[in-house]
Short mmCIF file of C-alpha atoms in Angstrom, two decimals:
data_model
loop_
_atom_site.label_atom_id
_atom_site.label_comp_id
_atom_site.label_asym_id
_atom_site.label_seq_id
_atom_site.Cartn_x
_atom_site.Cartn_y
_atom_site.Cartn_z
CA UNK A 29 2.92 15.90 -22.43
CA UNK A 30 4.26 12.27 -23.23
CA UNK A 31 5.08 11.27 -26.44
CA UNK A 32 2.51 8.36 -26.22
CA UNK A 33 -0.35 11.14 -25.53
CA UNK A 34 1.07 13.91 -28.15
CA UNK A 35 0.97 11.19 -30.99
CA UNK A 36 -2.69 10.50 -30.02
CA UNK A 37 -3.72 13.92 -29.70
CA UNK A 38 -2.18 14.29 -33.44
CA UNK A 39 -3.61 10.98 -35.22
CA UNK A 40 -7.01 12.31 -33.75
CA UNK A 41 -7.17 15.48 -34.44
CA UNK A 42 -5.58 14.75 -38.37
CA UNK A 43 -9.24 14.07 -39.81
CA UNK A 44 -9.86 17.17 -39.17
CA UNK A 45 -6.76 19.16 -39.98
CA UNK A 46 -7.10 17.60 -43.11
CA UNK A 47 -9.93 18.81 -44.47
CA UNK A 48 -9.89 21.84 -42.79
CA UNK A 49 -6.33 22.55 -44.75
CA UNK A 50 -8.86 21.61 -47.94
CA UNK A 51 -11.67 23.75 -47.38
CA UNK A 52 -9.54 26.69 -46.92
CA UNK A 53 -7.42 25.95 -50.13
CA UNK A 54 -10.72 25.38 -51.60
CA UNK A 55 -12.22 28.53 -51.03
CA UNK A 56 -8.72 30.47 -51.60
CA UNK A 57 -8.00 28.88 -55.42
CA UNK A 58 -11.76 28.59 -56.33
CA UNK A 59 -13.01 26.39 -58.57
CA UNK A 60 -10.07 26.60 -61.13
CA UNK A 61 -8.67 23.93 -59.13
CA UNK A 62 -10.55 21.20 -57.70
CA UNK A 63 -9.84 20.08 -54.19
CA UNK A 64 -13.28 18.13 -53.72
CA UNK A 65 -11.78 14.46 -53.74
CA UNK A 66 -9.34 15.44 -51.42
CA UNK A 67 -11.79 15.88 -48.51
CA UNK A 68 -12.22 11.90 -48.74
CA UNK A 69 -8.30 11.82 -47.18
CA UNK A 70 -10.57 12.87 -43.79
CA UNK A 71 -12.36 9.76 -43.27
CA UNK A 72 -9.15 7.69 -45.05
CA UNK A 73 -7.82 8.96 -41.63
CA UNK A 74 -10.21 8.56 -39.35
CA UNK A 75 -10.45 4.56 -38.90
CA UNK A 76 -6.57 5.46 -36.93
CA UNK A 77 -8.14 5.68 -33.86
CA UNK A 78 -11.48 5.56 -32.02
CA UNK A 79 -14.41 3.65 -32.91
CA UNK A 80 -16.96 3.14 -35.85
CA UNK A 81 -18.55 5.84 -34.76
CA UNK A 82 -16.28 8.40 -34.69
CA UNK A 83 -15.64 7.68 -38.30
CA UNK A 84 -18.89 7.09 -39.35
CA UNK A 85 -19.33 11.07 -38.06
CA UNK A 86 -16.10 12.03 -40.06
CA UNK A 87 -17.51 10.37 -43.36
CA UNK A 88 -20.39 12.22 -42.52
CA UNK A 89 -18.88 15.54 -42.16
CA UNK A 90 -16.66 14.74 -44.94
CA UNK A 91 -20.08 14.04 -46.81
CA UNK A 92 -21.02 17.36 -45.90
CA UNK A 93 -18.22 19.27 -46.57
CA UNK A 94 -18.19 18.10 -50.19
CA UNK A 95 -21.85 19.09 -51.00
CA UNK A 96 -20.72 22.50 -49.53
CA UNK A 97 -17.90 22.91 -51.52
CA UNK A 98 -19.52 21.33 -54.72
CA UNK A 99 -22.54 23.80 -54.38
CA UNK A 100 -20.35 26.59 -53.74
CA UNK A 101 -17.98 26.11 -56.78
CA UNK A 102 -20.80 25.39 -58.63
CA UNK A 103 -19.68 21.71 -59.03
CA UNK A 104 -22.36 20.30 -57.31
CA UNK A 105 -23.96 18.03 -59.75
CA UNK A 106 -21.23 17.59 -62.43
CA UNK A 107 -19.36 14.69 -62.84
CA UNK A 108 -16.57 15.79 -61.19
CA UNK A 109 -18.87 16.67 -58.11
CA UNK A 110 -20.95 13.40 -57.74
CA UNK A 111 -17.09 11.62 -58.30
CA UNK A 112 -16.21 13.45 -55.44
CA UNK A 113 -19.06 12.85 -52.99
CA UNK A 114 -18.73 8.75 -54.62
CA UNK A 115 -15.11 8.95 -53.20
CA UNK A 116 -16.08 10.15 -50.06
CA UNK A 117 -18.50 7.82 -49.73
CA UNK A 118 -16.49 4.72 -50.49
CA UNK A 119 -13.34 5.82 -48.55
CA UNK A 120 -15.92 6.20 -45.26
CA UNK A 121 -17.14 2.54 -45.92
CA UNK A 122 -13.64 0.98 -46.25
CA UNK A 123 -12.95 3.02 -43.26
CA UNK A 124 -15.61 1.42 -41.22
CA UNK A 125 -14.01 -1.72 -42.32
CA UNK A 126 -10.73 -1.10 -41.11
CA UNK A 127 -12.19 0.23 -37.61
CA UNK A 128 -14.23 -3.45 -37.60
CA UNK A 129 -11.09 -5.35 -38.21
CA UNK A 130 -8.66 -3.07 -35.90
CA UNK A 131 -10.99 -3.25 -33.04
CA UNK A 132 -10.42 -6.98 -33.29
CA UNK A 133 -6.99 -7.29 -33.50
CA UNK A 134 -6.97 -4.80 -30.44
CA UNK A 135 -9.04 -7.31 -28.57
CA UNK A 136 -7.46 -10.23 -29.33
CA UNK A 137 -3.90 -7.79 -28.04
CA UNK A 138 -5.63 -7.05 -24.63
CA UNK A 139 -6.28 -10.51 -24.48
CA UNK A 140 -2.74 -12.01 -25.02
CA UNK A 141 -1.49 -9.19 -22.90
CA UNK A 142 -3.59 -10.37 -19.93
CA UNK A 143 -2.33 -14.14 -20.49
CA UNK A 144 1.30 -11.94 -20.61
CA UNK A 145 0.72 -9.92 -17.36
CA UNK A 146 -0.73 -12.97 -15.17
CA UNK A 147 2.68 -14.90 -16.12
CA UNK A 148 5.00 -11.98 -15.52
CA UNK A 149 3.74 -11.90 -12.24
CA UNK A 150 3.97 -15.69 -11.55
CA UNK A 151 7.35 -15.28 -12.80
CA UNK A 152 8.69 -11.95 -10.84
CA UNK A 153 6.40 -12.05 -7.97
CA UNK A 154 6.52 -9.14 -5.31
CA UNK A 155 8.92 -8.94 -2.57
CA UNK A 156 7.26 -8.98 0.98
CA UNK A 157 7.61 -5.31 2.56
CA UNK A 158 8.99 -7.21 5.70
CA UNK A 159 11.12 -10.30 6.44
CA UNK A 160 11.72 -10.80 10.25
CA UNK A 161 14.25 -7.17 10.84
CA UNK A 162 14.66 -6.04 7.31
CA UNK A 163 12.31 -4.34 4.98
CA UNK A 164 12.97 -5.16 1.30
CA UNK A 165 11.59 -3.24 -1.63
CA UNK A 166 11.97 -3.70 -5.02
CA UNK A 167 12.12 -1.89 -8.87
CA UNK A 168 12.34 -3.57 -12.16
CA UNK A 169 12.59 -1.60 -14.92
CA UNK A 170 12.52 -3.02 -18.73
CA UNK A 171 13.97 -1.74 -21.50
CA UNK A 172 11.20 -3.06 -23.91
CA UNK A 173 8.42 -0.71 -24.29
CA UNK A 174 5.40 -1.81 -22.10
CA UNK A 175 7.15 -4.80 -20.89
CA UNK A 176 7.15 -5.58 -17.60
CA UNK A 177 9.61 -8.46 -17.13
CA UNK A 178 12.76 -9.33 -19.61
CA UNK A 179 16.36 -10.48 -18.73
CA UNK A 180 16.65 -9.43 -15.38
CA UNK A 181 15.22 -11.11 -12.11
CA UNK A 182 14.97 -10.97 -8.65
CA UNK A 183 13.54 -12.94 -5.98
CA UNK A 184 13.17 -12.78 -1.87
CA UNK A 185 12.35 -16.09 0.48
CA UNK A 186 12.12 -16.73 4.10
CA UNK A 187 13.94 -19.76 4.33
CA UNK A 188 14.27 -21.85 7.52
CA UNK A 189 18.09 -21.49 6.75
CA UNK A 190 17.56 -17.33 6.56
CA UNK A 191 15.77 -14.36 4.17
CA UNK A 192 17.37 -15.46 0.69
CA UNK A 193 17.48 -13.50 -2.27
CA UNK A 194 18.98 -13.08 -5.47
CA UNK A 195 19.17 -10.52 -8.19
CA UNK A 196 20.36 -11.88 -11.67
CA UNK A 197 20.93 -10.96 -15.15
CA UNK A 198 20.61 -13.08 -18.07
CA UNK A 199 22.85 -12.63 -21.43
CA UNK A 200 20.36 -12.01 -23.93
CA UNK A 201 16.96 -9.93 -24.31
CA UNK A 202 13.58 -11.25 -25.51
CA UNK A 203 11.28 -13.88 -24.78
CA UNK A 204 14.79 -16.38 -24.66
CA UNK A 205 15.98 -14.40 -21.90
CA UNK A 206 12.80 -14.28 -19.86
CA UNK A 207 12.60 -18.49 -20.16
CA UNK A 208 16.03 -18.51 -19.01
CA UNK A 209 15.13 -16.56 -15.99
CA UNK A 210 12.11 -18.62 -15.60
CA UNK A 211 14.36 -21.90 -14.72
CA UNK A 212 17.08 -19.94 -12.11
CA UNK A 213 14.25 -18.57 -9.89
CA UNK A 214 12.15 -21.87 -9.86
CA UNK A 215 15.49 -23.83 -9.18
CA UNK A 216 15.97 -21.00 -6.72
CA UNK A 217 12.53 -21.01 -4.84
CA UNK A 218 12.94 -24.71 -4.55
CA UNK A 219 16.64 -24.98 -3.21
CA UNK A 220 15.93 -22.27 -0.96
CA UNK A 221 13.70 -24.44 1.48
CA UNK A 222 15.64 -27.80 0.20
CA UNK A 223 19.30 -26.58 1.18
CA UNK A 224 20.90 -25.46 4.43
CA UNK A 225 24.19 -24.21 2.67
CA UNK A 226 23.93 -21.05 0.59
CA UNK A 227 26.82 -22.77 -1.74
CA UNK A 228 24.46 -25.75 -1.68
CA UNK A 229 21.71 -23.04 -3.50
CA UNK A 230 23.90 -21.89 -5.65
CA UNK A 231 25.09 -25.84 -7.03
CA UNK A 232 21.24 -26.50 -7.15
CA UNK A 233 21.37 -23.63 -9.99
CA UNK A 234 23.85 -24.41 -11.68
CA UNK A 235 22.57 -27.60 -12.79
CA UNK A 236 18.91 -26.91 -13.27
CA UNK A 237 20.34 -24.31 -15.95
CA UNK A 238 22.95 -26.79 -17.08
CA UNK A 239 20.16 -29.41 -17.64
CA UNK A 240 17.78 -26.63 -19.45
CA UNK A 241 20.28 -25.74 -21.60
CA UNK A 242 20.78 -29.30 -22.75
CA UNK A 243 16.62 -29.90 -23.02
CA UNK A 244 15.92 -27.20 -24.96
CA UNK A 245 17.32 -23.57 -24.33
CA UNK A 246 20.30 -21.66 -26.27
CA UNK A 247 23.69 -23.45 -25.02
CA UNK A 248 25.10 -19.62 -25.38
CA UNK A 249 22.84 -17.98 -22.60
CA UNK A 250 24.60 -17.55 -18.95
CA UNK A 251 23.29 -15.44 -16.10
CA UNK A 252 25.23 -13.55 -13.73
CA UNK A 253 23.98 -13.86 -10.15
CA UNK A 254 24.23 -12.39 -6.44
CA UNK A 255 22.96 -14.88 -3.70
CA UNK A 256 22.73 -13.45 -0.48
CA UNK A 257 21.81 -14.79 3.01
CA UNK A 258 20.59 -12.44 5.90
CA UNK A 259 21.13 -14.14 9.44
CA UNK A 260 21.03 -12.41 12.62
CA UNK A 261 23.73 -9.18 12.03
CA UNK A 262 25.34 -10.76 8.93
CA UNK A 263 25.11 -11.49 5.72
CA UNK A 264 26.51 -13.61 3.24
CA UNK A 265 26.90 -13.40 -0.70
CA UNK A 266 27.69 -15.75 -2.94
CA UNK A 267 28.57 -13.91 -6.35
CA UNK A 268 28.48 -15.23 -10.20
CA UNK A 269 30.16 -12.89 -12.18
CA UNK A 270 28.20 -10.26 -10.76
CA UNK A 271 28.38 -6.82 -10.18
CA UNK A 272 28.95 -6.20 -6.58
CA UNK A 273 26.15 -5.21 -4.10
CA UNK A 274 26.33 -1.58 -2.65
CA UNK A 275 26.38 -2.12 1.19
CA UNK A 276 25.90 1.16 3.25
CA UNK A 277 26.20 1.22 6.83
CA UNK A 278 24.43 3.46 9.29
CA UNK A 279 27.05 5.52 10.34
CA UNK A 280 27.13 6.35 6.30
CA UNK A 281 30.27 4.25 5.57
CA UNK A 282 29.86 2.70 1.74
CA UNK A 283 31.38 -1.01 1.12
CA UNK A 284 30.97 -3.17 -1.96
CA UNK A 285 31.35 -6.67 -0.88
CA UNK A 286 33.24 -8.01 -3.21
CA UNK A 287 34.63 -11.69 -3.69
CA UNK A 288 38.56 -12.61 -3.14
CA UNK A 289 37.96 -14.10 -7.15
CA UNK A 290 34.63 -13.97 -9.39
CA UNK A 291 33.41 -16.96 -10.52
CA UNK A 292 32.04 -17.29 -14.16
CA UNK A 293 28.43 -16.94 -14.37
CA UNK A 294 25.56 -19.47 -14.21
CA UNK A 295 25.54 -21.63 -17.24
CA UNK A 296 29.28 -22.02 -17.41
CA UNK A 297 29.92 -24.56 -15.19
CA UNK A 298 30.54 -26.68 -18.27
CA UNK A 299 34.10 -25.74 -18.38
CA UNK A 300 34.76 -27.33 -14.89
CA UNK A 301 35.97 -23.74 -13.29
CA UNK A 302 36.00 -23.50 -9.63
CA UNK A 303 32.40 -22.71 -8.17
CA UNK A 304 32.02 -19.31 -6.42
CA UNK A 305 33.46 -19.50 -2.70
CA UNK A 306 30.65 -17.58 -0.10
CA UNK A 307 31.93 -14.61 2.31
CA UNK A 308 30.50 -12.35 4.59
CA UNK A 309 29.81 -8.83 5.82
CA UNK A 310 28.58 -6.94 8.69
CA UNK A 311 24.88 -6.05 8.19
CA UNK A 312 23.38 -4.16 11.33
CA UNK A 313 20.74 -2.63 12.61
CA UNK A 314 20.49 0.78 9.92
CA UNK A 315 22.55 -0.81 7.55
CA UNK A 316 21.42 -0.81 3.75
CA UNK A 317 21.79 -3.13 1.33
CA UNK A 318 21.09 -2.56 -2.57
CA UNK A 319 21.34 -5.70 -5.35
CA UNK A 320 21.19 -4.18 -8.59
CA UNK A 321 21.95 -5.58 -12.48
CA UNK A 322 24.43 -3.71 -14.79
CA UNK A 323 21.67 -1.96 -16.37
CA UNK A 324 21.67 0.37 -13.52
CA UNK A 325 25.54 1.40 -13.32
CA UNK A 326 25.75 1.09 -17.34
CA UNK A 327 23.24 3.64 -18.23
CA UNK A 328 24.14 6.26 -19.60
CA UNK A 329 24.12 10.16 -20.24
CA UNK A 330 24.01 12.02 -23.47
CA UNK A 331 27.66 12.81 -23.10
CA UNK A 332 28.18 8.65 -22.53
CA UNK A 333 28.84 8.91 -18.92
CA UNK A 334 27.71 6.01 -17.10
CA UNK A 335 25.22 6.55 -13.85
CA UNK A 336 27.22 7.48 -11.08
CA UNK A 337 26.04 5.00 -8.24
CA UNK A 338 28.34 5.60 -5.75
CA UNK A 339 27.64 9.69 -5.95
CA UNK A 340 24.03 8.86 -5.88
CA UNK A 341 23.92 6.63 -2.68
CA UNK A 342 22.90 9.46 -0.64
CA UNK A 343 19.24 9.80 -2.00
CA UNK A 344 19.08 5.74 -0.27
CA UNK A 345 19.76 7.37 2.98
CA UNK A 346 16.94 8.39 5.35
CA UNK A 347 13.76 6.95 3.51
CA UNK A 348 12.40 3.94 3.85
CA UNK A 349 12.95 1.36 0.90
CA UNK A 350 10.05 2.24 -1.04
CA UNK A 351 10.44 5.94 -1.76
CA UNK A 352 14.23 5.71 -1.94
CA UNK A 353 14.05 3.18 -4.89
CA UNK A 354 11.49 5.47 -6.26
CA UNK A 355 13.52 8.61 -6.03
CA UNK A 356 16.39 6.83 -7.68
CA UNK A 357 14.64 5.65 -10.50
CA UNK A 358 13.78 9.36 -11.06
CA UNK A 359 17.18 10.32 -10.70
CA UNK A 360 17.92 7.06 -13.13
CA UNK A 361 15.69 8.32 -15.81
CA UNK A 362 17.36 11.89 -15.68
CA UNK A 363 20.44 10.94 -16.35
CA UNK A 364 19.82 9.03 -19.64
CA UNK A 365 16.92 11.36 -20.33
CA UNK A 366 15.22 8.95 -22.50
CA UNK A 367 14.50 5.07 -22.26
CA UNK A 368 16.67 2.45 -20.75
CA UNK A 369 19.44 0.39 -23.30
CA UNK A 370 19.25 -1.82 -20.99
CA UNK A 371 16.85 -3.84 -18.06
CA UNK A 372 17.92 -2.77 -14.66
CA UNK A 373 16.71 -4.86 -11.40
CA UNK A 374 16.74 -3.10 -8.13
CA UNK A 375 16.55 -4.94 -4.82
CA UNK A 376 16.94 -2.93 -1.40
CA UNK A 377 17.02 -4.44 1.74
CA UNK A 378 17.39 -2.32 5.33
CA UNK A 379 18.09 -4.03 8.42
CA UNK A 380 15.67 -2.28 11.11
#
């Protein structure tokens, strides 16, 4: 069971582990000691989860349980036994109170995380299955619990000039990081129809990030990019400080495509460095190409061992993009056994 459902199960069930821990101390001291106001903790527990309801029915069985108790310790109609059934009473109204009030924060949550979800997919929108000769799939996984989007980012376009993409990783978590993503893919969706030169792109990012970082964003935050272009039985990469793509070829060869130099990242084009220079590989029919961020290769093990990418390649290899992202998240999640540090973008491309 997840940890998610097992603290559920618990916080439900604790109304009634409660007082069923102080009925049978109850009835194994006797009425020496008085456990009567401590059935109230039952419906001080209930307004946790479910609805009005449900605690309304655990003040009443609280109720219930306290007459019992009172009439069987002969406490009934003392003072101590109408204080207890008072307490009981008032703890189930304040409890009905709290279940009023949570119910509308968790309303007003569903309805923020709707206006969330609709602009996590405007911003990291799916990948077409096919693009002309190569089938693409893609796998984002965040690091922030029920997030769906954070530093990392992808995107794929048919461009007159080719099938573009880019996979990217901005310095910096949080809702900072996701804005900062926000500018490189619209910059990128636009220069990917504008520009005929993949270098061309890459200058049209450059400065829309530049500019944002003047307007309004932190002048610390840089992303590290891979560009690629897929023509005919090539393609061509244009890297930002980024780690290199794992290219596997049909005949089960594995290349990483690396630059002759990196360039700095996106952002730091402030300190007048020499842009990234473009190059090539082979990419045939078979071949298998995987764009990943550092959250992939940096994860690691109990024992601090990082994930082992290039040992792992083989579960790519016969399946088509879909399930073999799928089975190496699996494998992912295995070897940290627990969440990710870090977000990890997964982009696979196979040339048919």
């Amino acid at each position: 069971m997840r940890p998610e459902n097992c603290r559920a199960t618990l916080l439900s069930s604790l109304p009634f582990l409660v007082m069923a821990v102080v009925t049978v101390a109850d009835l194994a001291v006797g009425p020496a000691v008085v456990f009567l106001p401590l059935v109230s903790l039952g419906p001080a527990f209930a307004p946790l989860v479910g609805s009005w309801r449900r605690t309304a029915a655990v003040g009443g069985l609280a109720l219930l349980l306290c007459a019992t108790l009172g009439w069987y310790n002969g406490l009934l109609y003392t003072q101590r036994g109408l204080t207890s059934i008072a307490s009981v009473l008032g703890v189930t109204a304040a409890g009905l109170l709290a279940v009023s009030l949570r119910q509308e924060r968790e309303a007003e949550l569903d309805h923020v995380r709707s206006i969330a979800e609709t602009a996590q997919r405007a911003l990291l929108r799916p990948v077409p299955r096919t693009a002309g000769k190569v089938r693409l799939a893609v796998c984002y996984m965040s690091a922030v619990v029920e997030a769906r989007i954070g530093g990392d980012l992808y995107e794929v376009i048919a461009s007159p000039h080719g099938l573009r993409v880019i996979v990217g990783d901005v310095q910096g978590k949080g809702l900072e990081a996701v804005e900062t993503a926000a500018v490189v893919l619209g910059a990128f969706r636009e220069a990917c129809l504008d520009e005929a030169d993949l270098a061309a792109v890459g200058s049209r990012l450059e400065r829309a990030l530049e500019h944002a970082l003047e307007r309004q964003l932190d002048d610390e935050k840089f992303v590290t990019a891979v560009l690629a272009e897929v023509m005919d039985e090539n393609v061509t990469f244009l890297n930002y400080g980024h780690p290199a793509p794992l290219l596997m070829h049909a005949d089960g060869v594995l290349t990483w495509p690396e630059p002759d130099s990196y360039a700095l990242p996106l952002g730091l084009g402030v300190h007048n460095t020499s842009p990234p220079k473009p190059y090539c590989a082979p990419f045939r029919s078979g071949d298998e190409l995987l764009l990943y961020t550092d959250g992939l290769t940096e994860a690691r093990d109990a024992e601090g061992r990082f994930y082992p990418l290039a040992e792992r390649a083989h579960l790519l290899k016969g399946r088509d993009p879909e399930t073999a992202l799928r089975v190496l998240r699996q494998d992912l999640f295995q070897h940290v056994s627990g969440p990710l540090q870090d977000d990890a973008a997964l982009l696979m491309l196979r040339h048919a």
